[in-house]
Short mmCIF file of C-alpha atoms and ligand atoms in Angstrom, two decimals:
data_model
loop_
_atom_site.label_atom_id
_atom_site.label_comp_id
_atom_site.label_asym_id
_atom_site.label_seq_id
_atom_site.Cartn_x
_atom_site.Cartn_y
_atom_site.Cartn_z
CA MET A 1 -3.04 -37.73 -111.94
CA GLU A 2 -0.41 -35.01 -111.97
CA PRO A 3 2.27 -35.39 -114.63
CA SER A 4 5.54 -36.33 -112.97
CA PRO A 5 7.94 -33.41 -112.91
CA ALA A 6 11.02 -33.62 -115.12
CA PRO A 7 14.17 -34.50 -113.18
CA ALA A 8 15.67 -31.30 -111.80
CA SER A 9 18.85 -31.74 -113.79
CA LEU A 10 16.91 -31.58 -117.08
CA ILE A 11 15.58 -28.12 -116.33
CA PRO A 12 17.92 -25.19 -116.89
CA ASP A 13 17.86 -24.06 -113.28
CA MET A 14 20.25 -21.16 -113.71
CA THR A 15 20.07 -18.17 -115.98
CA ALA A 16 23.03 -16.20 -117.18
CA THR A 17 23.42 -12.86 -118.90
CA VAL A 18 25.61 -12.29 -121.94
CA ARG A 19 28.15 -9.69 -120.84
CA ARG A 20 30.47 -9.53 -123.82
CA ILE A 21 30.72 -11.01 -127.30
CA VAL A 22 34.01 -11.38 -129.13
CA GLN A 23 33.81 -12.26 -132.82
CA GLU A 24 36.62 -14.79 -133.30
CA THR A 25 36.19 -15.87 -136.93
CA PRO A 26 33.50 -15.19 -139.55
CA ASP A 27 31.16 -17.87 -138.11
CA THR A 28 32.36 -18.18 -134.51
CA ALA A 29 32.12 -15.88 -131.49
CA THR A 30 32.93 -16.11 -127.80
CA TYR A 31 30.04 -15.35 -125.46
CA TRP A 32 31.11 -14.28 -121.99
CA LEU A 33 28.31 -15.18 -119.58
CA ALA A 34 27.74 -14.23 -115.94
CA ILE A 35 25.45 -16.53 -113.96
CA ASP A 36 22.70 -14.27 -112.66
CA GLU A 37 22.21 -15.51 -109.10
CA PRO A 38 25.21 -14.36 -107.03
CA GLU A 39 25.36 -17.51 -104.86
CA ARG A 40 25.21 -19.82 -107.87
CA ARG A 41 27.80 -17.70 -109.63
CA ALA A 42 30.14 -17.93 -106.64
CA ALA A 43 29.60 -21.68 -106.26
CA TYR A 44 30.04 -22.60 -109.94
CA ARG A 45 33.19 -24.64 -110.68
CA PHE A 46 34.31 -26.51 -113.79
CA ARG A 47 37.33 -28.49 -114.94
CA PRO A 48 39.02 -28.11 -118.34
CA GLY A 49 37.09 -30.08 -120.96
CA GLN A 50 33.69 -29.92 -119.26
CA PHE A 51 30.67 -28.40 -120.97
CA ASN A 52 27.45 -26.58 -120.16
CA MET A 53 24.04 -27.05 -121.71
CA LEU A 54 23.02 -23.59 -122.90
CA TYR A 55 19.32 -23.00 -123.39
CA VAL A 56 18.32 -20.31 -125.85
CA PHE A 57 14.80 -19.35 -124.83
CA ALA A 58 12.03 -20.49 -127.17
CA THR A 59 14.60 -22.22 -129.36
CA GLY A 60 16.43 -25.08 -127.70
CA GLU A 61 19.46 -26.30 -125.83
CA VAL A 62 23.00 -27.13 -126.99
CA PRO A 63 26.11 -28.56 -125.31
CA ILE A 64 28.98 -26.06 -125.41
CA SER A 65 32.42 -26.44 -123.79
CA VAL A 66 33.50 -23.86 -121.27
CA SER A 67 36.53 -22.21 -122.83
CA SER A 68 37.63 -19.78 -120.11
CA ASP A 69 39.95 -20.04 -117.12
CA PRO A 70 38.67 -22.48 -114.46
CA ALA A 71 40.11 -20.19 -111.77
CA HIS A 72 37.85 -17.31 -112.81
CA THR A 73 34.21 -18.35 -112.93
CA GLN A 74 32.60 -14.93 -112.47
CA ARG A 75 32.54 -14.86 -116.29
CA LEU A 76 32.31 -18.06 -118.33
CA ALA A 77 33.39 -18.10 -121.96
CA HIS A 78 31.61 -20.26 -124.53
CA THR A 79 33.03 -20.12 -128.04
CA ILE A 80 30.20 -21.00 -130.40
CA ARG A 81 30.10 -21.71 -134.12
CA ALA A 82 26.79 -21.07 -135.87
CA THR A 83 25.93 -24.39 -137.49
CA GLY A 84 22.18 -24.93 -137.18
CA ARG A 85 18.88 -24.35 -135.49
CA VAL A 86 20.02 -23.22 -132.01
CA THR A 87 23.50 -21.92 -132.70
CA ASP A 88 22.20 -19.73 -135.55
CA VAL A 89 19.92 -18.01 -133.04
CA VAL A 90 22.83 -17.63 -130.60
CA ARG A 91 24.38 -15.46 -133.28
CA SER A 92 21.58 -12.93 -132.88
CA LEU A 93 22.13 -12.54 -129.11
CA HIS A 94 23.47 -9.22 -127.84
CA PRO A 95 25.05 -8.19 -124.54
CA GLY A 96 22.27 -8.14 -121.96
CA ALA A 97 20.47 -11.18 -123.44
CA ARG A 98 19.73 -14.04 -121.06
CA VAL A 99 20.17 -17.78 -121.56
CA GLY A 100 19.44 -20.83 -119.40
CA VAL A 101 22.39 -22.86 -118.13
CA ARG A 102 22.78 -26.41 -116.85
CA GLY A 103 26.16 -27.75 -115.94
CA PRO A 104 28.96 -28.37 -115.82
CA PHE A 105 28.81 -31.87 -117.33
CA GLY A 106 31.22 -34.48 -118.61
CA THR A 107 34.65 -35.87 -117.94
CA PRO A 108 37.51 -33.36 -117.79
CA TRP A 109 40.87 -33.58 -119.51
CA PRO A 110 43.10 -35.51 -117.05
CA VAL A 111 45.55 -32.62 -116.82
CA ARG A 112 47.27 -33.97 -113.68
CA GLU A 113 48.46 -37.01 -115.67
CA ALA A 114 50.75 -34.65 -117.53
CA GLU A 115 52.54 -33.40 -114.43
CA GLY A 116 56.26 -34.04 -114.64
CA GLN A 117 55.82 -34.72 -118.36
CA ASP A 118 55.69 -32.82 -121.61
CA LEU A 119 52.14 -31.50 -121.99
CA LEU A 120 51.13 -31.49 -125.63
CA ILE A 121 47.93 -29.94 -126.98
CA VAL A 122 46.89 -30.61 -130.57
CA ALA A 123 43.91 -28.51 -131.64
CA GLY A 124 42.08 -28.22 -134.94
CA GLY A 125 39.77 -25.27 -135.68
CA LEU A 126 37.06 -24.91 -133.06
CA GLY A 127 38.81 -27.67 -131.09
CA LEU A 128 40.99 -24.99 -129.52
CA ALA A 129 38.03 -23.89 -127.36
CA PRO A 130 37.72 -27.01 -125.16
CA VAL A 131 41.50 -27.16 -124.58
CA ARG A 132 42.01 -23.48 -123.79
CA PRO A 133 41.28 -24.02 -120.07
CA ILE A 134 44.21 -26.49 -119.96
CA VAL A 135 46.52 -23.72 -121.15
CA TYR A 136 45.29 -21.32 -118.46
CA GLU A 137 46.02 -23.98 -115.84
CA ALA A 138 49.40 -24.85 -117.32
CA ILE A 139 50.41 -21.19 -117.32
CA ARG A 140 49.50 -20.91 -113.65
CA ALA A 141 51.33 -24.12 -112.73
CA ARG A 142 54.05 -23.91 -115.37
CA ASP A 143 56.64 -25.50 -113.06
CA ARG A 144 54.70 -28.78 -112.92
CA TYR A 145 55.42 -29.63 -116.54
CA ARG A 146 58.54 -30.05 -118.61
CA ARG A 147 57.55 -28.64 -121.99
CA VAL A 148 54.11 -27.18 -122.71
CA VAL A 149 53.48 -27.35 -126.46
CA VAL A 150 50.34 -26.12 -128.24
CA LEU A 151 49.89 -27.10 -131.88
CA VAL A 152 47.08 -25.31 -133.69
CA GLY A 153 45.73 -26.11 -137.13
CA ALA A 154 42.96 -24.32 -139.00
CA ARG A 155 41.50 -24.16 -142.50
CA GLY A 156 42.87 -20.68 -143.13
CA PRO A 157 44.30 -17.67 -141.24
CA GLU A 158 40.80 -16.23 -140.77
CA HIS A 159 39.71 -19.42 -138.94
CA VAL A 160 42.35 -19.34 -136.19
CA LEU A 161 40.69 -18.74 -132.81
CA TYR A 162 42.09 -16.49 -130.07
CA ARG A 163 44.80 -15.15 -132.36
CA HIS A 164 46.10 -12.41 -130.01
CA GLN A 165 46.11 -14.76 -127.08
CA LEU A 166 48.18 -17.30 -129.00
CA ASP A 167 50.85 -14.63 -129.45
CA ALA A 168 50.75 -13.82 -125.74
CA TRP A 169 51.00 -17.50 -124.69
CA SER A 170 54.23 -17.95 -126.57
CA HIS A 171 56.02 -15.42 -124.38
CA TRP A 172 58.26 -16.76 -121.67
CA ILE A 173 56.56 -17.43 -118.37
CA ARG A 174 58.88 -17.45 -115.37
CA GLY A 175 61.69 -18.44 -117.71
CA ARG A 176 59.80 -21.37 -119.24
CA ALA A 177 58.02 -21.15 -122.54
CA ILE A 178 54.61 -22.14 -123.74
CA GLU A 179 55.55 -23.24 -127.25
CA VAL A 180 52.83 -22.37 -129.76
CA HIS A 181 53.01 -23.57 -133.37
CA LEU A 182 50.43 -22.65 -136.00
CA THR A 183 49.61 -24.07 -139.38
CA VAL A 184 46.76 -23.61 -141.85
CA ASP A 185 45.55 -25.69 -144.79
CA VAL A 186 45.28 -22.68 -147.08
CA PRO A 187 47.58 -19.76 -146.18
CA ASP A 188 47.36 -16.25 -147.60
CA ASP A 189 50.35 -14.13 -148.60
CA ALA A 190 50.64 -12.56 -145.14
CA TRP A 191 50.63 -15.87 -143.21
CA PRO A 192 54.06 -16.29 -141.57
CA PHE A 193 53.56 -19.75 -140.03
CA GLY A 194 53.12 -23.34 -141.21
CA HIS A 195 51.28 -24.61 -144.25
CA GLY A 196 49.55 -28.00 -144.05
CA VAL A 197 47.54 -30.09 -141.61
CA VAL A 198 48.39 -30.01 -137.92
CA THR A 199 50.35 -33.29 -137.99
CA THR A 200 52.91 -31.63 -140.27
CA LEU A 201 54.06 -29.79 -137.12
CA TYR A 202 55.10 -32.99 -135.31
CA PRO A 203 58.59 -33.33 -136.80
CA GLN A 204 59.54 -29.73 -136.08
CA VAL A 205 58.46 -29.94 -132.43
CA GLY A 206 60.85 -32.76 -131.53
CA LEU A 207 58.45 -34.92 -129.51
CA ALA A 208 59.78 -36.98 -126.62
CA PRO A 209 57.10 -39.67 -126.91
CA LYS A 210 57.81 -41.60 -123.74
CA ARG A 211 57.32 -38.53 -121.58
CA THR A 212 54.45 -36.91 -123.48
CA THR A 213 50.80 -36.64 -122.45
CA ALA A 214 48.64 -35.33 -125.29
CA PHE A 215 45.22 -33.67 -125.43
CA VAL A 216 43.76 -33.71 -128.92
CA CYS A 217 40.62 -31.83 -129.95
CA GLY A 218 39.07 -30.99 -133.29
CA PRO A 219 36.94 -32.49 -136.03
CA GLU A 220 36.76 -36.27 -135.81
CA ILE A 221 38.85 -36.86 -138.91
CA MET A 222 41.55 -34.55 -137.56
CA MET A 223 41.59 -36.34 -134.19
CA ARG A 224 41.96 -39.71 -135.92
CA PHE A 225 45.00 -38.61 -137.87
CA ALA A 226 46.47 -36.54 -135.05
CA ALA A 227 46.20 -39.33 -132.46
CA ALA A 228 47.32 -42.05 -134.87
CA GLY A 229 50.32 -39.87 -135.78
CA LEU A 230 51.27 -39.55 -132.12
CA VAL A 231 51.04 -43.33 -131.70
CA ASP A 232 53.31 -43.70 -134.73
CA HIS A 233 55.78 -41.40 -132.98
CA GLY A 234 55.67 -43.71 -129.95
CA VAL A 235 53.28 -41.87 -127.59
CA PRO A 236 51.39 -44.57 -125.62
CA PRO A 237 47.65 -44.62 -126.58
CA ASP A 238 46.56 -44.30 -122.96
CA ARG A 239 48.49 -41.02 -122.68
CA ILE A 240 46.59 -39.51 -125.60
CA HIS A 241 43.14 -38.07 -124.88
CA VAL A 242 40.49 -36.91 -127.34
CA SER A 243 37.17 -35.09 -126.87
CA MET A 244 34.21 -36.55 -128.72
CA GLU A 245 31.15 -34.75 -130.04
CA ARG A 246 27.85 -36.46 -130.52
CA ASN A 247 24.37 -35.04 -130.92
CA MET A 248 23.28 -34.59 -127.32
CA GLN A 249 19.99 -33.63 -125.73
CA CYS A 250 19.75 -34.43 -122.02
CA ALA A 251 23.41 -34.59 -120.89
CA VAL A 252 22.43 -36.90 -118.02
CA ARG A 253 22.53 -40.35 -119.69
CA MET A 254 18.77 -40.56 -120.18
CA CYS A 255 17.86 -39.74 -123.78
CA GLY A 256 20.38 -42.01 -125.49
CA HIS A 257 21.15 -39.53 -128.29
CA CYS A 258 24.85 -39.43 -127.51
CA GLN A 259 25.32 -43.15 -127.03
CA TRP A 260 28.57 -44.21 -128.64
CA GLY A 261 29.10 -47.96 -128.52
CA PRO A 262 28.89 -48.90 -124.84
CA ALA A 263 29.51 -45.31 -123.71
CA PHE A 264 27.44 -42.17 -123.32
CA VAL A 265 29.42 -39.17 -124.48
CA CYS A 266 27.63 -36.90 -121.98
CA GLU A 267 28.78 -38.77 -118.87
CA ASP A 268 31.51 -41.23 -119.87
CA GLY A 269 33.00 -38.47 -122.06
CA PRO A 270 33.39 -36.17 -123.83
CA VAL A 271 37.05 -36.82 -122.98
CA PHE A 272 38.22 -40.38 -123.67
CA PRO A 273 41.68 -41.97 -123.75
CA TRP A 274 42.70 -42.88 -127.27
CA SER A 275 43.19 -46.48 -126.04
CA ARG A 276 39.35 -46.67 -125.78
CA ALA A 277 38.24 -44.24 -128.47
CA SER A 278 40.36 -45.61 -131.31
CA ALA A 279 38.46 -48.91 -131.49
CA TRP A 280 35.05 -47.21 -131.67
CA LEU A 281 36.06 -44.49 -134.09
CA GLY A 282 36.82 -47.11 -136.71
CA VAL A 283 33.29 -48.55 -136.59
CA ASP A 284 30.78 -47.09 -139.08
CA GLU A 285 27.45 -45.81 -137.73
CA LEU A 286 28.54 -46.28 -134.10
C1 LIG B 1 30.44 -32.12 -125.39
C2 LIG B 1 30.23 -31.16 -126.52
C3 LIG B 1 30.87 -29.94 -126.52
C4 LIG B 1 30.66 -29.03 -127.56
N1 LIG B 1 31.31 -27.84 -127.52
C5 LIG B 1 31.09 -26.94 -128.49
C6 LIG B 1 31.72 -25.67 -128.45
O1 LIG B 1 32.50 -25.36 -127.55
N2 LIG B 1 31.43 -24.80 -129.44
C7 LIG B 1 30.56 -25.12 -130.47
O2 LIG B 1 30.32 -24.27 -131.35
N3 LIG B 1 29.99 -26.31 -130.55
C8 LIG B 1 30.22 -27.23 -129.58
N4 LIG B 1 29.60 -28.45 -129.65
C9 LIG B 1 28.74 -28.74 -130.81
C10 LIG B 1 27.39 -28.08 -130.62
O3 LIG B 1 26.76 -28.61 -129.50
C11 LIG B 1 26.54 -28.33 -131.87
O4 LIG B 1 27.10 -27.59 -132.94
C12 LIG B 1 25.14 -27.84 -131.64
O5 LIG B 1 24.50 -28.72 -130.74
C13 LIG B 1 24.37 -27.81 -132.94
O6 LIG B 1 23.03 -27.47 -132.61
P1 LIG B 1 22.12 -26.59 -133.58
O7 LIG B 1 20.72 -26.70 -133.08
O8 LIG B 1 22.68 -25.23 -133.74
O9 LIG B 1 22.30 -27.31 -134.94
P2 LIG B 1 21.41 -28.50 -135.54
O10 LIG B 1 20.35 -27.86 -136.38
O11 LIG B 1 21.01 -29.44 -134.46
O12 LIG B 1 22.50 -29.24 -136.40
C14 LIG B 1 23.16 -28.68 -137.49
C15 LIG B 1 23.99 -29.79 -138.13
O13 LIG B 1 25.03 -30.22 -137.24
C16 LIG B 1 24.88 -31.61 -136.92
N5 LIG B 1 25.20 -31.72 -135.49
C17 LIG B 1 24.49 -31.28 -134.45
N6 LIG B 1 25.14 -31.51 -133.31
C18 LIG B 1 26.30 -32.11 -133.65
C19 LIG B 1 27.41 -32.60 -132.94
N7 LIG B 1 27.49 -32.51 -131.61
N8 LIG B 1 28.42 -33.18 -133.63
C20 LIG B 1 28.39 -33.28 -134.94
N9 LIG B 1 27.37 -32.83 -135.68
C21 LIG B 1 26.34 -32.25 -135.05
C22 LIG B 1 23.45 -31.96 -137.23
O14 LIG B 1 23.33 -33.34 -137.54
C23 LIG B 1 23.18 -31.06 -138.42
O15 LIG B 1 23.69 -31.61 -139.59
C24 LIG B 1 29.80 -29.38 -128.63
C25 LIG B 1 29.16 -30.61 -128.64
C26 LIG B 1 29.37 -31.49 -127.61
C27 LIG B 1 28.68 -32.82 -127.64
#
């Protein structure tokens, strides 16, 4: 009997070529990929918060958020930190290298919910990558929001992603600002911005909690404190959204690796409202 073929969606059915690599921090770089097949490249669409499964040949596959502008899919950015078996090999890729791609997968940030409201992004470290597409969209549709506020925290100045872009975002756009505030845990002498964890920025921003929709992304501990702090300020839990990371292998709800309580992070997430996520985050070993 012939072995049954793997479901099509488990096979990386697209390849992409690394076009450019930008070293962002000592352990993190942005890989700009172009899908090889022109029709697939033209047809590819993603929403902010979604991720691709990137397959490094002869090594393995990892879920990585798409961190570029959803309106420009000829090149797709993936900002990747080297942390283990596959991502360490990613580090050795050069322009011209090819990878397999499946995607996009997962729930997007519900950016439309923020229309007419203050759009607040709270990012910690690498967590700026999955929210960057929201900023591109907000810049394009700046008139749809009242304030657009981006709060960025990092361990130190050398760990802040997209540093030049952050400066550019804070310029006025059609008379309305993108407000960017930075803070680091451990500043150096040249650091001109905040000192402390990202929640220390809340008081200086002057939140209007009843008209705020928040998108929070970073290490789990940071998201817990950041979201809980917003609730303390009066932001309703269902208007706060977080993006969860779990070890993931198939991305199509089959392998069970990313099961989180009753949810599968690959399909029910990675973006969840805090009103759901907060209960599960408190449970050990979930
Ligand atoms: C939806 C989603 C989006 C992601 N987006 C990005 C991104 O934009 N950029 C990026 O650099 N990384 C991202 N990640 C994390 C990335 O997928 C993992 O770092 C990667 O899978 C690690 O694989 P590895 O083989 O290199 O390391 P491994 O050798 O598998 O693991 C190294 C260590 O990290 C732990 N680990 C592995 N995966 C995870 C995880 N998902 N969460 C917590 N601990 C883990 C392992 O237990 C081990 O201790 C994302 C993960 C998910 C689920």
